[in-house]
The first five atom37 places (N, CA, C, CB, O) and aatype in JSON, in Angstrom:
{
  "aatype": [20, 20, 20, 20, 20, 20, 20, 20, 20, 20, 20, 20, 20, 20, 20, 20, 20, 20, 20, 20, 20, 20, 20, 20, 20, 20, 20, 20, 20, 20, 20, 20, 20, 20, 20, 20, 20, 20, 20, 20, 20, 20, 20, 20, 20, 20, 20, 20, 20, 20, 20, 20, 20, 20, 20, 20, 20, 20, 20, 20, 20, 20, 20, 20, 20, 20, 20, 20, 20, 20, 20, 20],
  "atom_mask": [
    [1, 1, 1, 1, 1],
    [1, 1, 1, 1, 1],
    [1, 1, 1, 1, 1],
    [1, 1, 1, 1, 1],
    [1, 1, 1, 1, 1],
    [1, 1, 1, 1, 1],
    [1, 1, 1, 1, 1],
    [1, 1, 1, 1, 1],
    [1, 1, 1, 1, 1],
    [1, 1, 1, 1, 1],
    [1, 1, 1, 1, 1],
    [1, 1, 1, 1, 1],
    [1, 1, 1, 1, 1],
    [1, 1, 1, 1, 1],
    [1, 1, 1, 1, 1],
    [1, 1, 1, 1, 1],
    [1, 1, 1, 1, 1],
    [1, 1, 1, 1, 1],
    [1, 1, 1, 1, 1],
    [1, 1, 1, 1, 1],
    [1, 1, 1, 1, 1],
    [1, 1, 1, 1, 1],
    [1, 1, 1, 1, 1],
    [1, 1, 1, 1, 1],
    [1, 1, 1, 1, 1],
    [1, 1, 1, 1, 1],
    [1, 1, 1, 1, 1],
    [1, 1, 1, 1, 1],
    [1, 1, 1, 1, 1],
    [1, 1, 1, 1, 1],
    [1, 1, 1, 1, 1],
    [1, 1, 1, 1, 1],
    [1, 1, 1, 1, 1],
    [1, 1, 1, 1, 1],
    [1, 1, 1, 1, 1],
    [1, 1, 1, 1, 1],
    [1, 1, 1, 1, 1],
    [1, 1, 1, 1, 1],
    [1, 1, 1, 1, 1],
    [1, 1, 1, 1, 1],
    [1, 1, 1, 1, 1],
    [1, 1, 1, 1, 1],
    [1, 1, 1, 1, 1],
    [1, 1, 1, 1, 1],
    [1, 1, 1, 1, 1],
    [1, 1, 1, 1, 1],
    [1, 1, 1, 1, 1],
    [1, 1, 1, 1, 1],
    [1, 1, 1, 1, 1],
    [1, 1, 1, 1, 1],
    [1, 1, 1, 1, 1],
    [1, 1, 1, 1, 1],
    [1, 1, 1, 1, 1],
    [1, 1, 1, 1, 1],
    [1, 1, 1, 1, 1],
    [1, 1, 1, 1, 1],
    [1, 1, 1, 1, 1],
    [1, 1, 1, 1, 1],
    [1, 1, 1, 1, 1],
    [1, 1, 1, 1, 1],
    [1, 1, 1, 1, 1],
    [1, 1, 1, 1, 1],
    [1, 1, 1, 1, 1],
    [1, 1, 1, 1, 1],
    [1, 1, 1, 1, 1],
    [1, 1, 1, 1, 1],
    [1, 1, 1, 1, 1],
    [1, 1, 1, 1, 1],
    [1, 1, 1, 1, 1],
    [1, 1, 1, 1, 1],
    [1, 1, 1, 1, 1],
    [1, 1, 1, 1, 1]
  ],
  "atom_positions": [
    [[88.21, 70.91, 85.96], [87.28, 71.8, 85.29], [88.0, 73.11, 84.97], [86.02, 72.05, 86.17], [88.66, 73.69, 85.83]],
    [[87.88, 73.56, 83.76], [88.53, 74.77, 83.3], [87.62, 75.98, 83.54], [88.91, 74.66, 81.81], [86.43, 75.95, 83.23]],
    [[88.21, 77.05, 84.09], [87.46, 78.3, 84.29], [87.58, 79.16, 83.05], [87.97, 79.07, 85.54], [88.69, 79.38, 82.55]],
    [[86.47, 79.65, 82.56], [86.47, 80.56, 81.42], [86.05, 81.93, 81.9], [85.54, 80.05, 80.29], [84.94, 82.11, 82.4]],
    [[86.94, 82.88, 81.74], [86.65, 84.24, 82.15], [86.64, 85.14, 80.92], [87.68, 84.74, 83.17], [87.44, 84.96, 80.0]],
    [[85.73, 86.09, 80.91], [85.69, 87.08, 79.83], [86.72, 88.16, 80.13], [84.26, 87.7, 79.68], [86.99, 88.47, 81.29]],
    [[87.3, 88.72, 79.07], [88.29, 89.79, 79.23], [87.88, 90.96, 78.34], [89.74, 89.29, 78.88], [87.63, 90.79, 77.15]],
    [[87.84, 92.15, 78.93], [87.6, 93.38, 78.18], [88.86, 94.24, 78.29], [86.34, 94.15, 78.72], [89.45, 94.35, 79.36]],
    [[89.25, 94.83, 77.17], [90.44, 95.68, 77.12], [90.0, 97.08, 76.67], [91.54, 95.09, 76.17], [89.29, 97.22, 75.67]],
    [[90.44, 98.09, 77.41], [90.05, 99.47, 77.12], [91.3, 100.32, 76.93], [89.17, 100.05, 78.25], [92.25, 100.24, 77.71]],
    [[91.29, 101.14, 75.88], [92.37, 102.08, 75.63], [92.02, 103.38, 76.35], [92.58, 102.32, 74.08], [90.99, 104.0, 76.08]],
    [[92.9, 103.79, 77.28], [92.67, 104.99, 78.08], [93.88, 105.92, 77.88], [92.46, 104.62, 79.6], [94.83, 105.89, 78.66]],
    [[93.83, 106.76, 76.81], [95.0, 107.56, 76.43], [95.5, 108.53, 77.5], [94.66, 108.33, 75.21], [96.69, 108.84, 77.53]],
    [[94.62, 109.01, 78.37], [95.07, 109.98, 79.38], [95.47, 109.33, 80.7], [93.99, 110.99, 79.62], [95.53, 110.02, 81.72]],
    [[95.73, 108.02, 80.7], [96.24, 107.31, 81.87], [97.78, 107.35, 81.79], [95.7, 105.82, 81.94], [98.37, 106.74, 80.9]],
    [[98.41, 108.06, 82.74], [99.84, 108.32, 82.64], [100.7, 107.7, 83.74], [100.06, 109.77, 82.62], [101.89, 107.46, 83.53]],
    [[100.12, 107.44, 84.93], [100.97, 107.1, 86.07], [100.24, 106.16, 87.04], [101.41, 108.38, 86.8], [99.09, 105.79, 86.82]],
    [[100.93, 105.8, 88.1], [100.34, 104.92, 89.11], [99.17, 105.58, 89.84], [101.4, 104.51, 90.12], [98.26, 104.89, 90.29]],
    [[99.19, 106.89, 89.95], [98.04, 107.58, 90.55], [96.8, 107.39, 89.67], [98.34, 109.1, 90.73], [95.7, 107.17, 90.19]],
    [[96.97, 107.48, 88.37], [95.86, 107.22, 87.43], [95.33, 105.81, 87.62], [96.31, 107.44, 85.96], [94.12, 105.59, 87.69]],
    [[96.25, 104.85, 87.71], [95.87, 103.44, 87.91], [95.05, 103.3, 89.18], [97.13, 102.54, 87.98], [94.0, 102.65, 89.17]],
    [[95.53, 103.89, 90.27], [94.82, 103.79, 91.55], [93.42, 104.38, 91.46], [95.62, 104.48, 92.66], [92.47, 103.82, 92.0]],
    [[93.29, 105.51, 90.78], [92.0, 106.18, 90.64], [91.02, 105.3, 89.85], [92.17, 107.54, 89.95], [89.86, 105.16, 90.24]],
    [[91.48, 104.72, 88.76], [90.62, 103.85, 87.95], [90.27, 102.59, 88.72], [91.3, 103.48, 86.61], [89.12, 102.15, 88.72]],
    [[91.26, 102.01, 89.38], [91.03, 100.78, 90.16], [89.96, 101.02, 91.23], [92.34, 100.3, 90.82], [89.1, 100.17, 91.44]],
    [[90.02, 102.16, 91.9], [89.02, 102.5, 92.92], [87.64, 102.63, 92.31], [89.4, 103.8, 93.63], [86.65, 102.18, 92.9]],
    [[87.55, 103.23, 91.14], [86.27, 103.4, 90.47], [85.64, 102.07, 90.05], [86.44, 104.28, 89.26], [84.42, 101.91, 90.07]],
    [[86.49, 101.11, 89.66], [86.0, 99.8, 89.22], [85.74, 98.83, 90.38], [86.99, 99.18, 88.26], [85.09, 97.8, 90.21]],
    [[86.25, 99.17, 91.56], [86.22, 98.26, 92.7], [84.83, 97.73, 93.07], [86.8, 98.94, 93.88], [84.7, 96.58, 93.48]],
    [[83.81, 98.54, 92.93], [82.47, 98.13, 93.35], [81.73, 97.23, 92.37], [81.66, 99.33, 93.58], [80.61, 96.81, 92.66]],
    [[82.32, 96.93, 91.24], [81.65, 96.1, 90.23], [81.94, 94.63, 90.54], [82.11, 96.47, 88.77], [83.05, 94.15, 90.33]],
    [[80.93, 93.93, 91.04], [81.13, 92.58, 91.58], [81.5, 91.54, 90.53], [79.89, 92.14, 92.27], [82.05, 90.49, 90.88]],
    [[81.22, 91.8, 89.28], [81.54, 90.83, 88.23], [83.03, 90.8, 87.87], [80.73, 91.13, 86.98], [83.47, 89.91, 87.15]],
    [[83.79, 91.77, 88.36], [85.22, 91.83, 88.04], [86.0, 90.85, 88.9], [85.75, 93.27, 88.24], [85.88, 90.85, 90.13]],
    [[86.8, 90.03, 88.24], [87.7, 89.11, 88.94], [89.04, 89.78, 89.19], [87.88, 87.8, 88.13], [89.61, 89.67, 90.27]],
    [[89.55, 90.49, 88.16], [90.89, 91.09, 88.25], [90.97, 92.25, 87.26], [92.02, 90.04, 87.97], [90.37, 92.21, 86.19]],
    [[91.72, 93.26, 87.64], [91.99, 94.38, 86.74], [93.5, 94.57, 86.68], [91.27, 95.69, 87.22], [94.16, 94.68, 87.71]],
    [[94.03, 94.6, 85.47], [95.46, 94.85, 85.28], [95.61, 96.07, 84.38], [96.18, 93.61, 84.67], [94.7, 96.45, 83.64]],
    [[96.79, 96.68, 84.46], [97.03, 97.92, 83.75], [98.33, 97.84, 82.98], [97.06, 99.11, 84.73], [99.33, 97.31, 83.47]],
    [[98.32, 98.37, 81.77], [99.51, 98.47, 80.92], [99.71, 99.95, 80.64], [99.36, 97.62, 79.57], [99.14, 100.5, 79.7]],
    [[100.52, 100.6, 81.49], [100.73, 102.04, 81.35], [101.41, 102.4, 80.05], [101.54, 102.57, 82.51], [101.09, 103.43, 79.44]],
    [[102.35, 101.58, 79.61], [103.08, 101.87, 78.37], [102.14, 101.98, 77.18], [104.13, 100.8, 78.11], [102.29, 102.87, 76.34]],
    [[101.18, 101.07, 77.1], [100.24, 101.05, 75.98], [98.89, 101.69, 76.32], [100.02, 99.63, 75.52], [97.97, 101.7, 75.5]],
    [[98.79, 102.23, 77.54], [97.57, 102.94, 77.98], [96.34, 102.04, 77.97], [97.32, 104.17, 77.09], [95.27, 102.44, 77.51]],
    [[96.49, 100.81, 78.49], [95.4, 99.84, 78.47], [94.95, 99.47, 79.88], [95.83, 98.58, 77.73], [95.76, 99.33, 80.8]],
    [[93.64, 99.32, 80.03], [93.03, 98.75, 81.23], [92.46, 97.4, 80.8], [91.92, 99.71, 81.86], [91.63, 97.34, 79.89]],
    [[92.91, 96.32, 81.44], [92.49, 94.97, 81.09], [91.67, 94.43, 82.25], [93.73, 94.04, 80.78], [92.17, 94.26, 83.36]],
    [[90.4, 94.16, 81.97], [89.47, 93.72, 83.01], [89.07, 92.27, 82.75], [88.22, 94.63, 83.06], [88.51, 91.95, 81.7]],
    [[89.37, 91.4, 83.71], [88.96, 90.0, 83.64], [87.69, 89.86, 84.46], [90.09, 89.03, 84.16], [87.64, 90.24, 85.63]],
    [[86.66, 89.33, 83.82], [85.33, 89.24, 84.42], [84.97, 87.81, 84.79], [84.27, 89.8, 83.48], [85.31, 86.87, 84.07]],
    [[84.28, 87.64, 85.92], [83.75, 86.34, 86.33], [82.59, 85.94, 85.43], [83.3, 86.37, 87.8], [82.35, 84.76, 85.19]],
    [[81.88, 86.95, 84.94], [80.76, 86.74, 84.02], [80.65, 87.96, 83.14], [79.42, 86.47, 84.79], [81.06, 89.06, 83.52]],
    [[80.09, 87.79, 81.96], [79.94, 88.9, 81.03], [78.99, 89.95, 81.59], [79.44, 88.41, 79.67], [77.96, 89.63, 82.19]],
    [[79.36, 91.2, 81.38], [78.47, 92.32, 81.68], [78.57, 93.3, 80.52], [78.84, 93.01, 83.07], [79.47, 93.2, 79.68]],
    [[77.67, 94.23, 80.48], [77.69, 95.27, 79.44], [78.97, 96.08, 79.6], [76.41, 96.19, 79.53], [79.21, 96.65, 80.66]],
    [[79.81, 96.15, 78.56], [81.06, 96.91, 78.67], [80.85, 98.38, 79.01], [81.82, 96.81, 77.38], [81.74, 99.03, 79.54]],
    [[79.66, 98.91, 78.7], [79.37, 100.3, 79.04], [79.39, 100.56, 80.54], [78.02, 100.7, 78.47], [79.65, 101.68, 80.97]],
    [[79.12, 99.53, 81.34], [79.21, 99.67, 82.8], [80.65, 99.98, 83.19], [78.71, 98.38, 83.51], [80.9, 100.84, 84.03]],
    [[81.59, 99.27, 82.58], [83.01, 99.48, 82.86], [83.48, 100.82, 82.31], [83.85, 98.34, 82.26], [84.22, 101.56, 82.97]],
    [[83.05, 101.13, 81.09], [83.42, 102.41, 80.46], [82.92, 103.58, 81.3], [82.85, 102.5, 79.02], [83.65, 104.54, 81.53]],
    [[81.68, 103.49, 81.77], [81.11, 104.57, 82.6], [81.89, 104.74, 83.89], [79.65, 104.28, 82.91], [82.1, 105.87, 84.34]],
    [[82.32, 103.63, 84.5], [83.1, 103.72, 85.74], [84.45, 104.39, 85.49], [83.31, 102.31, 86.34], [84.9, 105.19, 86.31]],
    [[85.08, 104.07, 84.38], [86.36, 104.7, 84.02], [86.14, 106.18, 83.74], [87.0, 104.0, 82.78], [86.93, 107.03, 84.17]],
    [[85.08, 106.5, 83.01], [84.76, 107.91, 82.72], [84.48, 108.69, 84.0], [83.54, 108.0, 81.78], [84.92, 109.83, 84.15]],
    [[83.75, 108.08, 84.93], [83.43, 108.74, 86.2], [84.68, 109.02, 87.02], [82.46, 107.89, 87.02], [84.7, 109.93, 87.85]],
    [[85.74, 108.23, 86.79], [87.02, 108.46, 87.48], [87.79, 109.61, 86.84], [87.87, 107.19, 87.46], [88.85, 110.0, 87.35]],
    [[87.28, 110.15, 85.73], [87.91, 111.29, 85.09], [88.78, 110.93, 83.89], [88.74, 112.01, 86.09], [89.6, 111.73, 83.45]],
    [[88.59, 109.72, 83.36], [89.4, 109.26, 82.23], [88.49, 108.92, 81.05], [90.25, 108.04, 82.63], [87.37, 108.45, 81.22]],
    [[89.0, 109.16, 79.87], [88.26, 108.88, 78.65], [88.7, 107.55, 78.05], [88.44, 110.02, 77.63], [89.89, 107.28, 77.92]],
    [[87.73, 106.73, 77.7], [88.02, 105.48, 76.99], [87.94, 105.76, 75.51], [87.03, 104.34, 77.4], [86.91, 106.23, 75.01]],
    [[89.01, 105.46, 74.8], [89.05, 105.65, 73.34], [88.52, 104.37, 72.69], [90.51, 105.99, 72.83], [88.98, 103.27, 72.98]],
    [[87.54, 104.55, 71.81], [86.95, 103.36, 71.17], [87.3, 103.29, 69.72], [85.44, 103.36, 71.33], [86.89, 102.36, 69.03]]
  ]
}
């Protein structure tokens, strides 16, 4: 049986370093629908793999609450 996971990608221009990554990761940690979160610092991307679809605004709000702006 093949697992299908949803993936949301967010551009976070003010994410610069591993400290930024840790801060965002902590903010997203409580969202139970998240399977995995990966980060691309070079391209300023947060890639969220979800166990099930959720409103992307939930993820955006968590990133914003961590002090980072999501560019849309």
